[in-house]
Coordinates of C-alpha atoms in Angstrom, one line a residue:
M186 CA 22.1 6.5 -38.1
T187 CA 20.1 7.2 -41.3
D188 CA 16.4 6.5 -41.7
S189 CA 17.1 3.8 -44.2
M190 CA 18.7 1.7 -41.5
I191 CA 15.6 1.9 -39.2
R192 CA 13.5 -1.2 -39.0
Y193 CA 9.8 -1.3 -38.1
V194 CA 8.8 -4.4 -36.1
G195 CA 5.1 -5.5 -35.8
L196 CA 4.4 -8.0 -33.0
D197 CA 1.1 -9.9 -32.9
V198 CA 1.2 -10.9 -29.3
H199 CA -0.9 -13.8 -28.0
K200 CA -1.1 -15.6 -24.7
R201 CA 1.5 -18.2 -25.5
V202 CA 3.1 -17.2 -28.9
V203 CA 4.3 -14.1 -30.7
E204 CA 4.4 -13.4 -34.5
A205 CA 7.0 -10.8 -35.5
C206 CA 7.4 -9.0 -38.8
F207 CA 10.4 -6.7 -39.7
V208 CA 10.1 -4.2 -42.5
D209 CA 12.6 -1.6 -43.7
A210 CA 12.1 2.1 -44.4
A211 CA 10.8 1.3 -47.9
G212 CA 8.2 -1.1 -46.6
K213 CA 9.9 -4.3 -47.7
V214 CA 9.6 -7.3 -45.4
V215 CA 13.2 -8.2 -44.3
L216 CA 12.5 -10.8 -41.6
R217 CA 9.7 -12.9 -40.0
E218 CA 10.0 -14.7 -36.7
R219 CA 7.6 -16.8 -34.6
F220 CA 8.5 -17.7 -31.0
A221 CA 6.9 -18.8 -27.7
L222 CA 6.0 -16.1 -25.3
S223 CA 7.9 -16.2 -22.0
R224 CA 10.2 -13.8 -20.3
E225 CA 13.3 -15.9 -21.1
V226 CA 12.5 -16.4 -24.8
L227 CA 11.5 -12.7 -25.1
G228 CA 14.8 -11.6 -23.7
R229 CA 16.8 -13.8 -26.1
F230 CA 14.7 -12.5 -29.0
A231 CA 15.3 -8.8 -28.0
A232 CA 19.1 -9.4 -27.5
K233 CA 19.6 -11.3 -30.7
M234 CA 17.1 -9.8 -33.2
L235 CA 16.5 -6.2 -32.2
R236 CA 18.7 -3.2 -32.8
P237 CA 18.9 0.1 -30.9
A238 CA 17.3 2.1 -33.8
D239 CA 14.3 -0.3 -34.3
Q240 CA 10.8 0.7 -33.5
V241 CA 8.3 -1.8 -32.2
A242 CA 4.5 -1.9 -32.4
L243 CA 2.0 -4.2 -30.7
E244 CA -1.7 -4.1 -29.8
A245 CA -3.1 -3.5 -26.3
T246 CA -3.8 -6.9 -24.7
T247 CA -3.6 -8.3 -21.2
N248 CA 0.1 -8.9 -21.3
C249 CA 1.2 -6.1 -23.6
W250 CA 2.6 -3.9 -20.8
A251 CA 5.0 -6.6 -19.7
V252 CA 6.1 -7.2 -23.2
A253 CA 6.6 -3.5 -23.8
E254 CA 8.7 -3.1 -20.6
A255 CA 10.9 -6.1 -21.6
L256 CA 11.6 -4.7 -25.1
R257 CA 11.9 -1.0 -24.3
P258 CA 15.6 -1.1 -23.2
H259 CA 16.6 -2.7 -26.6
V260 CA 14.9 -0.4 -29.1
A261 CA 14.4 3.3 -29.8
R262 CA 10.6 3.3 -29.4
V263 CA 7.8 0.9 -28.3
V264 CA 4.2 1.8 -29.5
V265 CA 1.1 0.2 -28.1
S266 CA -1.9 0.6 -30.4
N267 CA -5.6 0.7 -29.8
P268 CA -7.1 -2.5 -31.3
M269 CA -10.6 -0.8 -31.5
A270 CA -9.2 1.9 -33.8
T271 CA -6.9 -0.3 -36.0
K272 CA -9.5 -0.8 -38.8
A273 CA -6.9 -2.2 -41.2
I274 CA -6.8 -5.3 -38.9
A275 CA -10.3 -5.4 -37.4
Q276 CA -12.0 -5.2 -40.8
A277 CA -9.6 -7.3 -42.9
K278 CA -11.1 -10.1 -45.0
V279 CA -8.0 -12.2 -44.6
K280 CA -6.8 -12.1 -41.0
T281 CA -3.9 -14.2 -39.9
D282 CA -1.1 -13.7 -37.4
K283 CA 1.4 -13.0 -40.2
V284 CA -1.0 -10.4 -41.8
D285 CA -1.7 -8.7 -38.5
A286 CA 2.0 -8.4 -37.7
H287 CA 2.7 -7.1 -41.2
V288 CA -0.1 -4.5 -41.0
L289 CA 1.2 -3.3 -37.6
A290 CA 4.7 -2.8 -39.0
Q291 CA 3.4 -0.9 -42.1
L292 CA 1.1 1.4 -40.0
L293 CA 4.0 2.2 -37.7
R294 CA 6.3 3.0 -40.7
C295 CA 3.7 5.4 -42.1
D296 CA 2.9 6.9 -38.7
F297 CA -0.8 5.9 -39.1
L298 CA -0.9 3.7 -35.9
P299 CA -3.5 4.9 -33.3
E300 CA -1.3 5.0 -30.1
V301 CA -2.6 4.6 -26.6
W302 CA -1.3 6.2 -23.4
Q303 CA 1.1 3.9 -21.6
P304 CA 0.6 4.0 -17.8
D305 CA 3.4 3.8 -15.4
E306 CA 4.1 1.0 -13.0
G307 CA 2.1 2.5 -10.1
T308 CA -1.0 3.1 -12.2
R309 CA -0.9 -0.5 -13.6
R310 CA -0.7 -1.9 -10.1
L311 CA -3.6 0.3 -8.9
R312 CA -5.7 -0.8 -11.9
E313 CA -4.9 -4.5 -11.1
L314 CA -6.1 -4.0 -7.5
C315 CA -9.3 -2.3 -8.6
G316 CA -10.0 -5.0 -11.1
R317 CA -9.5 -7.7 -8.5
R318 CA -11.9 -6.1 -6.1
S319 CA -14.5 -5.7 -8.8
A320 CA -14.2 -9.4 -9.6
L321 CA -14.6 -10.4 -6.0
V322 CA -17.7 -8.2 -5.7
R323 CA -19.2 -9.8 -8.8
Q324 CA -18.5 -13.3 -7.3
R325 CA -20.3 -12.3 -4.1
T326 CA -23.3 -11.0 -6.1
R327 CA -23.6 -14.3 -8.0
L328 CA -23.7 -16.2 -4.6
R329 CA -26.4 -13.9 -3.4
N330 CA -28.4 -14.4 -6.5
R331 CA -28.1 -18.2 -6.1
I332 CA -29.5 -17.9 -2.6
H333 CA -32.4 -15.9 -3.9
S334 CA -33.0 -18.6 -6.5
V335 CA -33.0 -21.4 -3.9
L336 CA -35.7 -19.5 -1.9
A337 CA -37.7 -18.6 -4.9
M338 CA -37.8 -22.2 -6.1
R339 CA -39.3 -23.2 -2.8
L340 CA -41.8 -20.3 -2.7
V341 CA -40.2 -18.8 0.4
E342 CA -41.0 -15.1 1.0
E343 CA -37.9 -13.1 1.7
P344 CA -37.4 -10.1 4.0
T345 CA -36.6 -6.7 2.5
S346 CA -32.9 -6.9 3.3
L347 CA -31.9 -10.6 3.2
F348 CA -28.1 -10.1 3.7
G349 CA -28.2 -7.7 6.6
A350 CA -27.6 -8.8 10.2
Q351 CA -31.2 -9.6 10.9
G352 CA -31.8 -11.0 7.4
L353 CA -29.0 -13.5 7.8
A354 CA -30.3 -14.5 11.2
W355 CA -33.7 -15.1 9.6
L356 CA -32.0 -17.1 6.9
E357 CA -30.4 -19.4 9.4
G358 CA -33.8 -20.3 11.0
V359 CA -36.1 -20.4 7.9
P360 CA -37.5 -23.9 7.4
L361 CA -36.0 -25.5 4.3
D362 CA -35.7 -29.0 3.0
E363 CA -32.4 -30.9 3.4
Q364 CA -31.0 -30.1 0.0
G365 CA -32.1 -26.4 0.1
R366 CA -30.4 -26.0 3.5
R367 CA -27.2 -27.6 2.2
L368 CA -27.1 -25.3 -0.8
V369 CA -27.8 -22.2 1.2
Q370 CA -25.1 -23.1 3.8
S371 CA -22.6 -23.7 1.0
D372 CA -23.2 -20.3 -0.5
L373 CA -23.0 -18.6 2.9
R374 CA -19.6 -20.1 3.6
Q375 CA -18.3 -18.9 0.3
M376 CA -19.8 -15.4 1.0
E377 CA -18.1 -15.3 4.3
F378 CA -14.7 -16.0 2.7
L379 CA -15.3 -13.5 -0.1
G380 CA -16.3 -10.9 2.5
K381 CA -13.0 -11.2 4.2
E382 CA -11.1 -11.0 0.9
I383 CA -13.1 -7.8 0.0
D384 CA -12.4 -6.3 3.4
A385 CA -8.6 -7.0 2.9
M386 CA -8.7 -5.4 -0.5
D387 CA -10.6 -2.4 0.8
T388 CA -7.9 -1.9 3.5
E389 CA -5.2 -2.1 0.8
L390 CA -7.0 0.5 -1.3
A391 CA -7.5 2.7 1.7
V392 CA -3.8 2.7 2.5
R393 CA -2.9 3.6 -1.0
G394 CA -5.7 6.2 -1.2
Y395 CA -4.6 7.9 2.1
Q396 CA -1.2 8.4 0.6
S397 CA -2.7 10.1 -2.5
E398 CA -3.9 13.7 -2.5
A399 CA -5.8 13.1 -5.7
V400 CA -7.9 10.4 -4.0
K401 CA -8.7 12.8 -1.1
L402 CA -9.7 15.5 -3.4
L403 CA -12.1 13.3 -5.3
M404 CA -13.6 12.1 -2.1
T405 CA -15.0 15.6 -1.5
L406 CA -17.4 15.0 -4.3
P407 CA -20.9 14.0 -3.2
G408 CA -21.4 10.2 -3.4
V409 CA -17.7 9.4 -4.0
D410 CA -16.0 7.2 -1.4
V411 CA -12.4 5.8 -1.4
V412 CA -13.1 2.9 -3.7
T413 CA -14.7 5.1 -6.4
A414 CA -12.0 7.7 -6.0
V415 CA -9.2 5.1 -6.4
A416 CA -10.8 3.6 -9.4
L417 CA -11.1 7.0 -11.1
V418 CA -7.5 7.9 -10.4
A419 CA -6.4 4.5 -11.7
A420 CA -8.5 4.8 -14.9
W421 CA -7.3 8.4 -15.7
G422 CA -3.6 8.0 -14.6
D423 CA -2.2 11.4 -15.5
P424 CA -5.2 13.8 -15.7
T425 CA -3.1 16.4 -17.5
R426 CA -3.0 14.3 -20.7
F427 CA -6.7 15.3 -21.3
A428 CA -7.4 18.6 -23.0
D429 CA -10.4 19.3 -20.9
G430 CA -13.1 17.6 -18.7
D431 CA -15.1 16.6 -21.7
H432 CA -12.2 14.5 -23.0
A433 CA -11.8 12.9 -19.6
A434 CA -15.5 12.0 -19.5
S435 CA -15.2 10.6 -23.1
Y436 CA -12.3 8.4 -21.9
L437 CA -14.7 6.7 -19.5
G438 CA -17.5 6.3 -22.2
L439 CA -19.9 8.8 -20.5
V440 CA -20.5 11.0 -23.6
P441 CA -23.3 10.4 -26.1
S442 CA -22.5 8.7 -29.4
T443 CA -22.7 10.9 -32.5
R444 CA -23.5 10.0 -36.1
Q445 CA -23.2 13.1 -38.4
S446 CA -23.3 13.4 -42.2
A447 CA -23.9 16.6 -44.1
E448 CA -26.8 18.4 -42.4
H449 CA -27.9 15.3 -40.5
C450 CA -26.7 14.8 -37.0
Y451 CA -27.8 12.1 -34.5
H452 CA -26.8 11.8 -30.9
G453 CA -27.5 8.4 -29.3
P454 CA -26.7 6.6 -26.1
I455 CA -23.4 6.9 -24.4
T456 CA -20.4 5.2 -26.1
K457 CA -19.6 2.9 -23.1
R458 CA -15.9 2.9 -24.2
G459 CA -13.1 2.9 -21.8
N460 CA -12.9 1.7 -18.2
S461 CA -16.3 0.1 -17.4
Q462 CA -15.6 -0.2 -13.7
A463 CA -14.9 3.5 -13.2
R464 CA -17.9 4.4 -15.3
W465 CA -20.2 2.1 -13.3
M466 CA -18.9 3.5 -10.0
L467 CA -19.5 7.0 -11.1
I468 CA -23.1 6.1 -12.1
E469 CA -23.6 4.5 -8.7
A470 CA -22.2 7.7 -7.0
A471 CA -24.7 9.8 -9.0
Q472 CA -27.8 7.9 -7.8
H473 CA -28.3 10.1 -4.7
L474 CA -27.5 13.5 -6.2
D475 CA -31.1 14.4 -6.2
K476 CA -30.9 15.0 -2.5
H477 CA -27.8 17.3 -2.7
P478 CA -28.7 20.9 -2.0
G479 CA -25.9 22.3 -4.2
P480 CA -25.7 23.0 -8.0
L481 CA -25.2 19.3 -8.7
G482 CA -28.5 18.4 -7.1
H483 CA -30.2 21.3 -8.9
F484 CA -28.8 19.9 -12.2
F485 CA -30.1 16.4 -11.4
R486 CA -33.6 17.5 -10.4
R487 CA -33.9 19.9 -13.4
L488 CA -33.0 17.1 -15.8
A489 CA -35.1 14.5 -14.1
R490 CA -38.2 16.6 -14.7
K491 CA -37.6 16.6 -18.5
K492 CA -36.2 13.1 -18.9
N493 CA -36.5 9.9 -17.0
R494 CA -34.4 9.2 -13.9
N495 CA -31.8 7.0 -15.7
V496 CA -30.9 9.7 -18.1
A497 CA -30.5 12.2 -15.3
V498 CA -28.2 9.7 -13.4
V499 CA -25.9 9.1 -16.3
A500 CA -25.8 12.9 -17.1
A501 CA -24.9 13.6 -13.5
A502 CA -22.2 10.9 -13.6
R503 CA -20.7 12.7 -16.6
K504 CA -20.9 16.0 -14.7
L505 CA -19.0 14.3 -11.8
A506 CA -16.3 13.2 -14.2
T507 CA -15.8 16.7 -15.6
I508 CA -15.8 18.3 -12.2
G509 CA -13.4 15.6 -10.8
W510 CA -11.0 16.2 -13.7
Q511 CA -11.0 20.0 -13.0
M512 CA -10.4 19.3 -9.3
L513 CA -7.4 17.1 -10.1
V514 CA -5.9 19.6 -12.5
T515 CA -6.3 22.6 -10.2
G516 CA -5.6 20.7 -7.0
E517 CA -8.7 22.0 -5.3
P518 CA -11.5 20.2 -3.4
Y519 CA -15.2 20.4 -4.4
R520 CA -16.4 23.9 -3.5
Y521 CA -20.0 22.8 -2.6
A522 CA -19.0 19.8 -0.4
L523 CA -21.1 19.3 2.7
P524 CA -18.6 19.8 5.6
R525 CA -20.0 17.1 8.0
T526 CA -20.2 14.4 5.3
T527 CA -16.8 15.3 3.9
E528 CA -15.2 15.1 7.3
S529 CA -16.8 11.7 8.0
K530 CA -15.5 10.3 4.7
L531 CA -12.0 11.5 5.2
A532 CA -12.0 10.4 8.9
R533 CA -13.1 6.9 7.9
L534 CA -10.3 6.8 5.3
R535 CA -7.7 7.9 7.9
V536 CA -8.8 5.4 10.5
K537 CA -8.9 2.5 8.0
A538 CA -5.5 3.3 6.6
T539 CA -3.6 4.2 9.8
G540 CA -5.9 3.3 12.7
R541 CA -5.3 6.8 14.1
R542 CA -8.4 8.5 15.6
R543 CA -8.5 12.2 16.6
R544 CA -9.6 13.0 20.1
G545 CA -12.2 15.7 20.4
G546 CA -14.0 17.5 23.2
V547 CA -12.5 19.5 26.0
P548 CA -9.1 18.8 27.5
K549 CA -8.8 16.4 30.3
G550 CA -9.7 17.9 33.7
T551 CA -11.8 20.7 32.2
K552 CA -15.5 20.7 32.7
A553 CA -17.6 20.7 29.6
V554 CA -20.0 23.6 29.1
A555 CA -23.2 23.0 27.1
R556 CA -23.3 25.4 24.1
Q557 CA -27.0 24.8 23.7
P558 CA -28.5 24.3 27.1
G559 CA -31.7 22.3 27.2
Q560 CA -31.0 20.5 24.0
P561 CA -31.8 16.8 24.3
G562 CA -28.7 14.7 23.7
G563 CA -26.5 17.7 23.5
S564 CA -25.0 19.4 20.5
R565 CA -22.0 19.0 18.2
T566 CA -19.9 21.4 16.3
I567 CA -19.8 21.2 12.5
R568 CA -16.6 22.8 11.2
S569 CA -16.6 24.8 8.1
L570 CA -15.4 23.3 4.8
P571 CA -12.0 25.2 4.9
Q572 CA -11.4 24.0 8.4
V573 CA -12.2 20.4 7.4
C574 CA -9.8 20.6 4.4
Q575 CA -7.0 22.1 6.5
S576 CA -7.3 19.4 9.2
E577 CA -7.0 16.7 6.5
G578 CA -4.1 18.3 4.7
L579 CA -6.1 19.5 1.7
P580 CA -6.0 23.0 0.1
A581 CA -8.9 25.3 1.0
P582 CA -11.6 25.9 -1.7
R583 CA -10.9 29.0 -3.8
P584 CA -13.4 31.9 -4.0
L585 CA -16.2 31.6 -6.5
S586 CA -15.7 33.1 -9.9
P587 CA -18.3 35.5 -11.3
G588 CA -19.8 32.8 -13.4
E589 CA -20.2 30.5 -10.4
R590 CA -21.8 33.2 -8.4
R591 CA -24.4 33.6 -11.1
T592 CA -24.9 29.8 -11.1
V593 CA -25.3 29.9 -7.3
Q594 CA -27.9 32.6 -7.6
Q595 CA -29.8 30.8 -10.4
T596 CA -29.9 27.5 -8.4
D597 CA -30.8 29.2 -5.1
S598 CA -27.7 27.8 -3.5
G599 CA -26.6 31.0 -1.8
E600 CA -27.6 29.8 1.7
L601 CA -25.7 26.6 1.2
V602 CA -22.5 28.5 0.3
R603 CA -22.9 30.7 3.4
Q604 CA -23.4 27.7 5.7
I605 CA -20.5 25.6 4.5
H606 CA -18.1 28.5 5.1
R607 CA -19.0 29.0 8.7
T608 CA -18.9 26.9 11.9
Q609 CA -22.3 25.6 13.0
L610 CA -23.9 23.9 16.0
A611 CA -26.2 21.0 15.4
P612 CA -28.1 18.7 17.8
R613 CA -26.6 15.3 18.2
I614 CA -30.0 13.8 17.8
P615 CA -31.9 15.0 14.8
A616 CA -35.4 16.5 15.4
A617 CA -37.1 13.8 13.5
R618 CA -35.5 11.0 15.6
Q619 CA -36.2 12.9 18.8
A620 CA -39.9 13.3 17.8
A621 CA -40.1 9.6 17.0
A622 CA -38.5 8.7 20.3
D623 CA -41.0 10.8 22.3
Q624 CA -43.9 8.9 20.7
P625 CA -45.1 5.7 22.4
A626 CA -43.9 2.5 20.8
P627 CA -46.5 0.7 18.7
A628 CA -47.7 -2.7 19.6
T629 CA -45.5 -5.6 18.2
P630 CA -47.5 -7.5 15.6
T631 CA -47.8 -11.2 16.0
S632 CA -47.3 -12.8 12.6
D633 CA -45.3 -15.7 11.2
A634 CA -44.5 -13.7 8.1
P635 CA -40.8 -13.0 7.4
P636 CA -39.4 -9.8 8.8
A637 CA -40.1 -7.8 5.7
T638 CA -39.8 -4.6 7.7
L639 CA -36.5 -5.4 9.5
H640 CA -34.7 -2.9 7.4
A641 CA -37.6 -0.6 6.5
R642 CA -36.5 2.6 4.9
R643 CA -36.4 5.5 7.3
R644 CA -36.7 9.1 6.3
R645 CA -33.2 10.3 6.1
T646 CA -32.4 13.8 7.5
H647 CA -29.8 16.1 6.1
E648 CA -26.6 15.4 8.1
G649 CA -24.3 17.6 6.2
L650 CA -25.5 20.9 7.6
A651 CA -26.9 22.1 10.9
T652 CA -29.9 23.7 9.2
P653 CA -30.7 22.3 5.8
P654 CA -31.1 25.0 3.2
T655 CA -34.5 25.7 1.8
P656 CA -34.8 23.6 -1.4
A657 CA -35.3 25.2 -4.7
P658 CA -38.9 25.3 -6.1
E659 CA -38.1 22.5 -8.5
T660 CA -37.5 20.0 -5.6
E661 CA -41.2 19.8 -4.8
D662 CA -42.0 19.3 -8.4
A663 CA -39.4 16.5 -8.7
R664 CA -40.8 14.7 -5.7
G665 CA -44.3 15.0 -7.0
Q666 CA -43.2 13.2 -10.2
T667 CA -44.9 9.9 -10.6
K668 CA -45.0 7.2 -13.3
A669 CA -48.3 8.5 -14.5
G670 CA -47.0 12.0 -14.8
R671 CA -46.6 15.1 -12.7
T672 CA -49.1 15.7 -9.9
G673 CA -50.1 18.7 -7.9
S674 CA -50.9 22.2 -8.8
S675 CA -48.7 22.2 -12.0
S676 CA -51.1 19.7 -13.7
L677 CA -54.0 22.0 -12.8
V678 CA -52.3 25.0 -14.4
R679 CA -51.6 23.0 -17.5
R680 CA -55.3 21.9 -17.8
K681 CA -56.4 25.5 -17.5
R682 CA -53.8 26.7 -20.0
H683 CA -55.1 24.2 -22.6
G684 CA -58.8 24.8 -21.8
R685 CA -59.3 21.5 -20.0
G686 CA -59.8 22.8 -16.5

């Protein structure tokens, strides 16, 4: 069939109606059609009006993938365009359904249409599940904010953690007027229902994540759990379609915006284009990277000293995206993952997806022998990272390249690398908890104030290693950072350097 017989069809798809425009190879409009959008009507339109050599274009909308799947068997090619990049439609002075369909057909004929990647059926289903869970979490957050509002309107002082077990018990007994109590009880009932729905959705995501090696690989990243890993896999789809990790991070909107003309170049905030849910989850995962002893933690702390914390968090999220893409392409876990934390995350995923727990300890009928006699509470074995990966069906980390070895040396992470590659013994009860348990309990205060200290923050010990590696010198500087500026000896050195000391 010659090119002159090919027709280019532009479809302006709405929720209930479709506007179609047919143009020939010369750009002349040969047919216009407007019909209701349903599966039956769409099937009749495809069978009656379309030819095997036709090419169809439509913009990315909520129902575009269903329309594309219905039309694909009847035509030679179906193109889904990016509406954000179709400037001929977005910036048109006269914008109607007929004009939009005509512009789509003409852009397709000239091969000027910005095409988007079309996900497969499994990726679309996974995106739908992640979107539904995100919507349920937003609804629960709105209910919690309404309860906060009811208490604030009545000048009731809340505990630190209102929606924990003790906080909810306090909420049941706090004195409120009749209307306030009724409103709070209504929101609590809805929260209970949403909690069950979120748990069911988490179980479904865990089952799908357990069957995916890509999800398990991403879970070896610090701060990334099954929900974040599944959302990232659903957003990227096929990771090999990106040229490098920078393009994968740009797809999530985690790269700075750029305005350049001649010798002037301005880099502004991140673009925030792409999947907002995956971007938000990566940012949440990067919140605690300042405590990680590896190169990611060093990168976070170094940037936090020069910028504010929010800038460091977003930059670390972008670093997580680029590293995650590299892990998916090479099929390799994170090389600086903490063995105990990684084993716990993968074990939780296995138990939630299959209900299967692995029995540890000595065989039945064998007497256990203490490996650290005299240790209060006993000890536990922390397997090396290659052993953890092997037990969960993941490939072992590859040896460090020369460039990575230089990075490890510069970030003082050599001790971490040595520890995660060997089996260790760690006390079951951390030293800080044991010391606190040996001290006498303080007297219980008698006060009618709400239990603001029910969930007081406790100093968290490093659980990923038996002996936490010595932090780099910048850790102390980062912890000494305050809103008023850096404190400690570094400020004294600066004063002497500038003649103010």
